[in-house]
Amino acid sequence: MNQSERARELFATTQILPSILSADFARLGEQVATVMDAGARVIHVDVMDGRFVPPITIGPLIVEALAEQVHDAGGVLDVHLMIENPERQIEPFAAAGADAISFHIEAAPHAHRVAGQIREAGLLAGVTFNPGTPVDAISGVAPQLDFALCMSVNPGWGGQKFIPESVERLRRVREMLPERAALEVDGGVDQNTASHVAGAGANLLVAGSAIFGQADPAAAYQAIAAAGQAARGVETR
Ligand code: DX5
Ligand code: ZN
């Protein structure tokens, strides 16, 4: 199975996506190995440019540093671009080993074109949107997407509180997306909120501080995975 088939297969199932934003960067490879040994197969990478959101975080160098380890362990890298002009960064992240890329609709007046660029690079294409953005903002591009990413906090930092209205927003996005498309949620997901978002139709659940901020990240991953799986029953999407 090649990487793009693997990504497609994983995105069709329920997955908890550890966000390395909350990991210890002095021992990043070890932290990724811990969550992958516990069962994680999709690693979430938060890219911030100091403009679309205030912090500056991760670039293609970090994706490149992790790609072999993640791919060899049967996993994929999900890159969340919180940047202006996302069209300029598709090629560098694809070359670094990204398997899926999402960009913010608020930063992309030509979203069809950017989604097309991502798919032409052989990756899964997603669009994401902030809690204050009407869900309908993505309706035009929805048929083109492999996944949508509904933010359940305002992007920029890990460890923020889940915004409860996100549950209803997830339901509406799920209805708008083609059946084959995945639905991701990001921000404030923990063992408690996981069941609510999974029940609303999300199948890709990002968790940062609720995993890497805990004393035992492997146990934390497994507890959230159990909560998410229980809420989704036996269905794969
Ligand atoms: C927030 C990032 C998230 C972040 C989530 O801007 O997009 O992926 O890592 O962190 P938690 O799970 O701690 O809310
Ligand atoms: Zn993210």
PDB file of C-alpha atoms and ligand atoms in Angstrom:
ATOM      1  CA  MET A   1       0.000   0.000   0.000  1.00  0.00           C
ATOM      2  CA  ASN A   2       1.425   3.415  -0.900  1.00  0.00           C
ATOM      3  CA  GLN A   3       1.240   6.467   1.373  1.00  0.00           C
ATOM      4  CA  SER A   4      -1.763   8.029  -0.329  1.00  0.00           C
ATOM      5  CA  GLU A   5      -3.762   4.782  -0.121  1.00  0.00           C
ATOM      6  CA  ARG A   6      -2.806   4.480   3.538  1.00  0.00           C
ATOM      7  CA  ALA A   7      -3.901   8.065   4.241  1.00  0.00           C
ATOM      8  CA  ARG A   8      -7.223   7.494   2.501  1.00  0.00           C
ATOM      9  CA  GLU A   9      -7.799   4.294   4.456  1.00  0.00           C
ATOM     10  CA  LEU A  10      -6.977   5.885   7.830  1.00  0.00           C
ATOM     11  CA  PHE A  11      -9.127   8.958   7.126  1.00  0.00           C
ATOM     12  CA  ALA A  12     -12.101   6.660   6.526  1.00  0.00           C
ATOM     13  CA  THR A  13     -11.915   5.342  10.103  1.00  0.00           C
ATOM     14  CA  THR A  14     -12.222   6.857  13.577  1.00  0.00           C
ATOM     15  CA  GLN A  15      -8.813   8.128  14.709  1.00  0.00           C
ATOM     16  CA  ILE A  16      -7.378  10.207  17.539  1.00  0.00           C
ATOM     17  CA  LEU A  17      -4.720  12.561  16.134  1.00  0.00           C
ATOM     18  CA  PRO A  18      -2.033  13.514  18.672  1.00  0.00           C
ATOM     19  CA  SER A  19      -1.013  17.133  18.061  1.00  0.00           C
ATOM     20  CA  ILE A  20       2.728  17.540  18.475  1.00  0.00           C
ATOM     21  CA  LEU A  21       2.222  21.217  19.376  1.00  0.00           C
ATOM     22  CA  SER A  22       1.976  20.092  23.003  1.00  0.00           C
ATOM     23  CA  ALA A  23       4.893  17.628  22.788  1.00  0.00           C
ATOM     24  CA  ASP A  24       8.369  18.085  24.261  1.00  0.00           C
ATOM     25  CA  PHE A  25      10.376  19.189  21.218  1.00  0.00           C
ATOM     26  CA  ALA A  26      13.674  18.261  22.829  1.00  0.00           C
ATOM     27  CA  ARG A  27      12.584  14.611  22.450  1.00  0.00           C
ATOM     28  CA  LEU A  28      10.054  14.797  19.672  1.00  0.00           C
ATOM     29  CA  GLY A  29      10.862  11.462  18.006  1.00  0.00           C
ATOM     30  CA  GLU A  30      10.469   9.657  21.304  1.00  0.00           C
ATOM     31  CA  GLN A  31       7.124  11.349  22.020  1.00  0.00           C
ATOM     32  CA  VAL A  32       5.804  10.388  18.575  1.00  0.00           C
ATOM     33  CA  ALA A  33       6.994   6.796  19.110  1.00  0.00           C
ATOM     34  CA  THR A  34       5.119   6.682  22.432  1.00  0.00           C
ATOM     35  CA  VAL A  35       1.757   7.599  20.923  1.00  0.00           C
ATOM     36  CA  MET A  36       2.268   5.427  17.838  1.00  0.00           C
ATOM     37  CA  ASP A  37       3.122   2.450  20.053  1.00  0.00           C
ATOM     38  CA  ALA A  38      -0.155   3.169  21.868  1.00  0.00           C
ATOM     39  CA  GLY A  39      -2.036   2.931  18.551  1.00  0.00           C
ATOM     40  CA  ALA A  40      -2.002   6.416  16.981  1.00  0.00           C
ATOM     41  CA  ARG A  41      -1.605   6.410  13.192  1.00  0.00           C
ATOM     42  CA  VAL A  42      -2.299  10.018  12.238  1.00  0.00           C
ATOM     43  CA  ILE A  43       0.041  12.684  13.647  1.00  0.00           C
ATOM     44  CA  HIS A  44      -1.245  16.274  13.588  1.00  0.00           C
ATOM     45  CA  VAL A  45       1.224  19.083  12.819  1.00  0.00           C
ATOM     46  CA  ASP A  46       0.242  22.691  13.606  1.00  0.00           C
ATOM     47  CA  VAL A  47       1.874  25.227  11.302  1.00  0.00           C
ATOM     48  CA  MET A  48       1.569  28.876  12.402  1.00  0.00           C
ATOM     49  CA  ASP A  49       3.133  31.873  10.692  1.00  0.00           C
ATOM     50  CA  GLY A  50       2.917  34.728  13.211  1.00  0.00           C
ATOM     51  CA  ARG A  51       0.432  36.491  10.908  1.00  0.00           C
ATOM     52  CA  PHE A  52      -2.762  34.449  10.495  1.00  0.00           C
ATOM     53  CA  VAL A  53      -2.291  33.576  14.178  1.00  0.00           C
ATOM     54  CA  PRO A  54       0.198  35.278  16.533  1.00  0.00           C
ATOM     55  CA  PRO A  55       2.637  32.386  17.235  1.00  0.00           C
ATOM     56  CA  ILE A  56       5.254  30.971  14.881  1.00  0.00           C
ATOM     57  CA  THR A  57       5.606  27.200  15.193  1.00  0.00           C
ATOM     58  CA  ILE A  58       6.550  24.432  12.821  1.00  0.00           C
ATOM     59  CA  GLY A  59       7.791  24.371   9.226  1.00  0.00           C
ATOM     60  CA  PRO A  60       8.581  21.689   6.645  1.00  0.00           C
ATOM     61  CA  LEU A  61      11.876  20.864   8.396  1.00  0.00           C
ATOM     62  CA  ILE A  62      10.021  19.234  11.287  1.00  0.00           C
ATOM     63  CA  VAL A  63       7.718  17.326   8.936  1.00  0.00           C
ATOM     64  CA  GLU A  64      10.772  16.063   7.075  1.00  0.00           C
ATOM     65  CA  ALA A  65      12.432  15.057  10.352  1.00  0.00           C
ATOM     66  CA  LEU A  66       9.409  12.926  11.343  1.00  0.00           C
ATOM     67  CA  ALA A  67       8.256  11.563   7.987  1.00  0.00           C
ATOM     68  CA  GLU A  68      10.354   8.411   7.830  1.00  0.00           C
ATOM     69  CA  GLN A  69       9.593   7.369  11.402  1.00  0.00           C
ATOM     70  CA  VAL A  70       5.845   7.963  11.008  1.00  0.00           C
ATOM     71  CA  HIS A  71       5.595   6.326   7.585  1.00  0.00           C
ATOM     72  CA  ASP A  72       7.692   3.306   8.598  1.00  0.00           C
ATOM     73  CA  ALA A  73       5.328   2.742  11.528  1.00  0.00           C
ATOM     74  CA  GLY A  74       2.327   2.702   9.162  1.00  0.00           C
ATOM     75  CA  GLY A  75       1.210   6.234   9.932  1.00  0.00           C
ATOM     76  CA  VAL A  76       0.555   9.509   8.146  1.00  0.00           C
ATOM     77  CA  LEU A  77       1.224  13.203   8.782  1.00  0.00           C
ATOM     78  CA  ASP A  78      -1.709  15.611   8.846  1.00  0.00           C
ATOM     79  CA  VAL A  79      -0.531  19.212   8.360  1.00  0.00           C
ATOM     80  CA  HIS A  80      -2.831  22.001   9.594  1.00  0.00           C
ATOM     81  CA  LEU A  81      -1.786  25.286   7.971  1.00  0.00           C
ATOM     82  CA  MET A  82      -2.717  28.314  10.091  1.00  0.00           C
ATOM     83  CA  ILE A  83      -0.998  30.682   7.682  1.00  0.00           C
ATOM     84  CA  GLU A  84      -1.685  33.394   5.156  1.00  0.00           C
ATOM     85  CA  ASN A  85      -1.113  32.573   1.472  1.00  0.00           C
ATOM     86  CA  PRO A  86      -1.325  28.795   2.015  1.00  0.00           C
ATOM     87  CA  GLU A  87      -0.897  28.221  -1.741  1.00  0.00           C
ATOM     88  CA  ARG A  88       2.808  29.096  -1.358  1.00  0.00           C
ATOM     89  CA  GLN A  89       3.472  26.287   1.115  1.00  0.00           C
ATOM     90  CA  ILE A  90       1.778  23.243  -0.443  1.00  0.00           C
ATOM     91  CA  GLU A  91       4.779  22.141  -2.462  1.00  0.00           C
ATOM     92  CA  PRO A  92       7.352  22.446   0.397  1.00  0.00           C
ATOM     93  CA  PHE A  93       5.164  20.491   2.812  1.00  0.00           C
ATOM     94  CA  ALA A  94       4.359  17.844   0.186  1.00  0.00           C
ATOM     95  CA  ALA A  95       8.069  17.450  -0.557  1.00  0.00           C
ATOM     96  CA  ALA A  96       8.802  17.150   3.178  1.00  0.00           C
ATOM     97  CA  GLY A  97       6.470  14.143   3.484  1.00  0.00           C
ATOM     98  CA  ALA A  98       3.032  15.485   4.452  1.00  0.00           C
ATOM     99  CA  ASP A  99       0.153  13.114   3.613  1.00  0.00           C
ATOM    100  CA  ALA A 100      -2.783  15.466   4.224  1.00  0.00           C
ATOM    101  CA  ILE A 101      -2.931  19.260   4.282  1.00  0.00           C
ATOM    102  CA  SER A 102      -5.693  21.561   5.471  1.00  0.00           C
ATOM    103  CA  PHE A 103      -5.766  25.356   5.058  1.00  0.00           C
ATOM    104  CA  HIS A 104      -8.046  28.008   6.523  1.00  0.00           C
ATOM    105  CA  ILE A 105     -10.948  29.253   4.422  1.00  0.00           C
ATOM    106  CA  GLU A 106     -10.429  32.677   6.080  1.00  0.00           C
ATOM    107  CA  ALA A 107      -6.978  32.859   4.453  1.00  0.00           C
ATOM    108  CA  ALA A 108      -7.935  31.499   1.030  1.00  0.00           C
ATOM    109  CA  PRO A 109     -10.187  33.497  -1.303  1.00  0.00           C
ATOM    110  CA  HIS A 110      -9.432  30.905  -4.020  1.00  0.00           C
ATOM    111  CA  ALA A 111     -10.073  27.762  -2.008  1.00  0.00           C
ATOM    112  CA  HIS A 112     -10.853  25.538  -5.020  1.00  0.00           C
ATOM    113  CA  ARG A 113      -7.476  26.311  -6.485  1.00  0.00           C
ATOM    114  CA  VAL A 114      -5.613  25.529  -3.263  1.00  0.00           C
ATOM    115  CA  ALA A 115      -7.541  22.281  -2.717  1.00  0.00           C
ATOM    116  CA  GLY A 116      -6.705  21.341  -6.317  1.00  0.00           C
ATOM    117  CA  GLN A 117      -3.011  22.030  -5.701  1.00  0.00           C
ATOM    118  CA  ILE A 118      -3.028  19.717  -2.670  1.00  0.00           C
ATOM    119  CA  ARG A 119      -4.765  16.903  -4.553  1.00  0.00           C
ATOM    120  CA  GLU A 120      -2.488  17.288  -7.566  1.00  0.00           C
ATOM    121  CA  ALA A 121       0.457  16.817  -5.205  1.00  0.00           C
ATOM    122  CA  GLY A 122      -1.090  13.432  -4.330  1.00  0.00           C
ATOM    123  CA  LEU A 123      -2.222  14.424  -0.818  1.00  0.00           C
ATOM    124  CA  LEU A 124      -5.586  14.540   0.898  1.00  0.00           C
ATOM    125  CA  ALA A 125      -7.072  18.049   0.792  1.00  0.00           C
ATOM    126  CA  GLY A 126      -8.954  19.659   3.645  1.00  0.00           C
ATOM    127  CA  VAL A 127     -10.414  23.041   4.452  1.00  0.00           C
ATOM    128  CA  THR A 128     -10.625  24.339   7.996  1.00  0.00           C
ATOM    129  CA  PHE A 129     -12.585  27.188   9.540  1.00  0.00           C
ATOM    130  CA  ASN A 130     -12.625  29.132  12.796  1.00  0.00           C
ATOM    131  CA  PRO A 131     -15.387  28.994  15.425  1.00  0.00           C
ATOM    132  CA  GLY A 132     -16.574  32.479  14.359  1.00  0.00           C
ATOM    133  CA  THR A 133     -16.847  31.599  10.652  1.00  0.00           C
ATOM    134  CA  PRO A 134     -20.280  30.554   9.363  1.00  0.00           C
ATOM    135  CA  VAL A 135     -20.279  26.860   8.496  1.00  0.00           C
ATOM    136  CA  ASP A 136     -21.738  27.757   5.100  1.00  0.00           C
ATOM    137  CA  ALA A 137     -18.430  29.422   4.161  1.00  0.00           C
ATOM    138  CA  ILE A 138     -17.133  26.026   3.040  1.00  0.00           C
ATOM    139  CA  SER A 139     -20.265  24.847   1.217  1.00  0.00           C
ATOM    140  CA  GLY A 140     -18.932  25.873  -2.213  1.00  0.00           C
ATOM    141  CA  VAL A 141     -15.717  23.907  -1.918  1.00  0.00           C
ATOM    142  CA  ALA A 142     -17.150  20.990   0.125  1.00  0.00           C
ATOM    143  CA  PRO A 143     -17.707  18.639  -2.871  1.00  0.00           C
ATOM    144  CA  GLN A 144     -13.970  18.899  -3.707  1.00  0.00           C
ATOM    145  CA  LEU A 145     -12.682  17.985  -0.274  1.00  0.00           C
ATOM    146  CA  ASP A 146     -11.241  14.815   1.203  1.00  0.00           C
ATOM    147  CA  PHE A 147     -11.948  16.251   4.655  1.00  0.00           C
ATOM    148  CA  ALA A 148     -13.129  19.308   6.547  1.00  0.00           C
ATOM    149  CA  LEU A 149     -11.597  20.477   9.837  1.00  0.00           C
ATOM    150  CA  CYS A 150     -13.957  22.224  12.232  1.00  0.00           C
ATOM    151  CA  MET A 151     -12.069  24.313  14.817  1.00  0.00           C
ATOM    152  CA  SER A 152     -13.533  24.001  18.296  1.00  0.00           C
ATOM    153  CA  VAL A 153     -11.225  26.696  19.742  1.00  0.00           C
ATOM    154  CA  ASN A 154      -9.790  29.821  18.130  1.00  0.00           C
ATOM    155  CA  PRO A 155      -6.510  28.632  16.634  1.00  0.00           C
ATOM    156  CA  GLY A 156      -3.125  29.707  17.961  1.00  0.00           C
ATOM    157  CA  TRP A 157      -2.508  27.769  21.162  1.00  0.00           C
ATOM    158  CA  GLY A 158      -2.968  24.365  22.712  1.00  0.00           C
ATOM    159  CA  GLY A 159      -4.755  23.854  26.004  1.00  0.00           C
ATOM    160  CA  GLN A 160      -7.811  26.059  25.361  1.00  0.00           C
ATOM    161  CA  LYS A 161     -11.331  25.221  26.474  1.00  0.00           C
ATOM    162  CA  PHE A 162     -13.642  23.437  24.028  1.00  0.00           C
ATOM    163  CA  ILE A 163     -16.375  25.736  22.634  1.00  0.00           C
ATOM    164  CA  PRO A 164     -19.661  23.817  23.205  1.00  0.00           C
ATOM    165  CA  GLU A 165     -21.443  25.258  20.124  1.00  0.00           C
ATOM    166  CA  SER A 166     -18.946  23.266  18.046  1.00  0.00           C
ATOM    167  CA  VAL A 167     -21.028  20.116  18.506  1.00  0.00           C
ATOM    168  CA  GLU A 168     -23.964  21.544  16.558  1.00  0.00           C
ATOM    169  CA  ARG A 169     -21.619  23.010  13.961  1.00  0.00           C
ATOM    170  CA  LEU A 170     -20.086  19.565  13.405  1.00  0.00           C
ATOM    171  CA  ARG A 171     -23.541  18.121  12.714  1.00  0.00           C
ATOM    172  CA  ARG A 172     -24.162  20.786  10.083  1.00  0.00           C
ATOM    173  CA  VAL A 173     -20.783  20.294   8.398  1.00  0.00           C
ATOM    174  CA  ARG A 174     -21.284  16.518   8.326  1.00  0.00           C
ATOM    175  CA  GLU A 175     -24.539  17.049   6.403  1.00  0.00           C
ATOM    176  CA  MET A 176     -22.825  19.378   3.951  1.00  0.00           C
ATOM    177  CA  LEU A 177     -19.884  17.084   3.158  1.00  0.00           C
ATOM    178  CA  PRO A 178     -19.929  14.261   0.629  1.00  0.00           C
ATOM    179  CA  GLU A 179     -20.353  10.912   2.356  1.00  0.00           C
ATOM    180  CA  ARG A 180     -16.814   9.814   1.419  1.00  0.00           C
ATOM    181  CA  ALA A 181     -15.235  12.901   3.075  1.00  0.00           C
ATOM    182  CA  ALA A 182     -13.833  12.784   6.614  1.00  0.00           C
ATOM    183  CA  LEU A 183     -14.705  15.252   9.378  1.00  0.00           C
ATOM    184  CA  GLU A 184     -11.940  16.427  11.709  1.00  0.00           C
ATOM    185  CA  VAL A 185     -12.274  18.468  14.900  1.00  0.00           C
ATOM    186  CA  ASP A 186      -9.483  20.371  16.640  1.00  0.00           C
ATOM    187  CA  GLY A 187      -9.307  22.147  19.976  1.00  0.00           C
ATOM    188  CA  GLY A 188     -10.145  21.209  23.548  1.00  0.00           C
ATOM    189  CA  VAL A 189     -10.772  17.550  22.748  1.00  0.00           C
ATOM    190  CA  ASP A 190     -10.279  15.309  25.780  1.00  0.00           C
ATOM    191  CA  GLN A 191     -11.793  12.171  27.225  1.00  0.00           C
ATOM    192  CA  ASN A 192     -15.090  13.987  27.975  1.00  0.00           C
ATOM    193  CA  THR A 193     -15.563  16.078  24.836  1.00  0.00           C
ATOM    194  CA  ALA A 194     -14.420  13.218  22.559  1.00  0.00           C
ATOM    195  CA  SER A 195     -17.721  11.404  22.916  1.00  0.00           C
ATOM    196  CA  HIS A 196     -19.733  14.560  22.073  1.00  0.00           C
ATOM    197  CA  VAL A 197     -17.777  15.374  18.916  1.00  0.00           C
ATOM    198  CA  ALA A 198     -17.692  11.771  17.756  1.00  0.00           C
ATOM    199  CA  GLY A 199     -21.443  11.518  18.362  1.00  0.00           C
ATOM    200  CA  ALA A 200     -21.927  14.608  16.165  1.00  0.00           C
ATOM    201  CA  GLY A 201     -20.169  12.916  13.235  1.00  0.00           C
ATOM    202  CA  ALA A 202     -16.476  13.741  13.636  1.00  0.00           C
ATOM    203  CA  ASN A 203     -14.198  10.779  12.876  1.00  0.00           C
ATOM    204  CA  LEU A 204     -10.778  12.480  13.195  1.00  0.00           C
ATOM    205  CA  LEU A 205     -10.252  13.902  16.681  1.00  0.00           C
ATOM    206  CA  VAL A 206      -7.171  16.063  17.301  1.00  0.00           C
ATOM    207  CA  ALA A 207      -5.873  16.099  20.876  1.00  0.00           C
ATOM    208  CA  GLY A 208      -2.783  17.985  22.026  1.00  0.00           C
ATOM    209  CA  SER A 209      -2.608  18.884  25.715  1.00  0.00           C
ATOM    210  CA  ALA A 210      -4.998  16.059  26.641  1.00  0.00           C
ATOM    211  CA  ILE A 211      -2.285  13.639  25.430  1.00  0.00           C
ATOM    212  CA  PHE A 212       1.168  15.250  25.611  1.00  0.00           C
ATOM    213  CA  GLY A 213       0.281  17.415  28.612  1.00  0.00           C
ATOM    214  CA  GLN A 214      -0.415  14.304  30.690  1.00  0.00           C
ATOM    215  CA  ALA A 215       2.019  12.316  32.814  1.00  0.00           C
ATOM    216  CA  ASP A 216       1.290   9.172  30.761  1.00  0.00           C
ATOM    217  CA  PRO A 217       0.621  10.181  27.121  1.00  0.00           C
ATOM    218  CA  ALA A 218       0.053   6.558  25.992  1.00  0.00           C
ATOM    219  CA  ALA A 219      -2.648   5.969  28.610  1.00  0.00           C
ATOM    220  CA  ALA A 220      -4.213   9.365  27.830  1.00  0.00           C
ATOM    221  CA  TYR A 221      -4.297   8.498  24.112  1.00  0.00           C
ATOM    222  CA  GLN A 222      -5.977   5.164  24.818  1.00  0.00           C
ATOM    223  CA  ALA A 223      -8.600   6.694  27.111  1.00  0.00           C
ATOM    224  CA  ILE A 224      -9.599   9.276  24.471  1.00  0.00           C
ATOM    225  CA  ALA A 225      -9.582   6.624  21.740  1.00  0.00           C
ATOM    226  CA  ALA A 226     -11.902   4.421  23.804  1.00  0.00           C
ATOM    227  CA  ALA A 227     -14.301   7.344  24.390  1.00  0.00           C
ATOM    228  CA  GLY A 228     -14.308   8.270  20.685  1.00  0.00           C
ATOM    229  CA  GLN A 229     -14.801   4.700  19.486  1.00  0.00           C
ATOM    230  CA  ALA A 230     -17.608   4.074  21.976  1.00  0.00           C
ATOM    231  CA  ALA A 231     -19.507   7.145  20.758  1.00  0.00           C
ATOM    232  CA  ARG A 232     -19.207   6.097  17.135  1.00  0.00           C
ATOM    233  CA  GLY A 233     -20.251   2.499  17.619  1.00  0.00           C
ATOM    234  CA  VAL A 234     -19.021   0.046  15.054  1.00  0.00           C
ATOM    235  CA  GLU A 235     -19.444   2.248  11.993  1.00  0.00           C
ATOM    236  CA  THR A 236     -16.248   3.393  10.314  1.00  0.00           C
ATOM    237  CA  ARG A 237     -17.660   6.798   9.381  1.00  0.00           C
TER     238      ARG A 237
HETATM  239  C1  DX5 B   1      -4.736  25.041  17.973  1.00  0.00           C
HETATM  240  C2  DX5 B   1      -4.163  23.887  17.194  1.00  0.00           C
HETATM  241  C3  DX5 B   1      -4.467  22.570  17.811  1.00  0.00           C
HETATM  242  C4  DX5 B   1      -3.875  22.364  19.173  1.00  0.00           C
HETATM  243  C5  DX5 B   1      -4.940  21.674  19.956  1.00  0.00           C
HETATM  244  O1  DX5 B   1      -4.540  26.209  17.288  1.00  0.00           O
HETATM  245  O2  DX5 B   1      -4.691  23.875  15.870  1.00  0.00           O
HETATM  246  O3  DX5 B   1      -4.179  21.478  16.959  1.00  0.00           O
HETATM  247  O4  DX5 B   1      -2.713  21.588  19.197  1.00  0.00           O
HETATM  248  O5  DX5 B   1      -4.535  21.616  21.271  1.00  0.00           O
HETATM  249  P1  DX5 B   1      -5.496  21.094  22.412  1.00  0.00           P
HETATM  250  O6  DX5 B   1      -5.886  19.693  22.068  1.00  0.00           O
HETATM  251  O7  DX5 B   1      -4.646  21.205  23.626  1.00  0.00           O
HETATM  252  O8  DX5 B   1      -6.695  22.016  22.445  1.00  0.00           O
HETATM  253 ZN    ZN B   2      -4.405  21.946  14.671  1.00  0.00          ZN
END
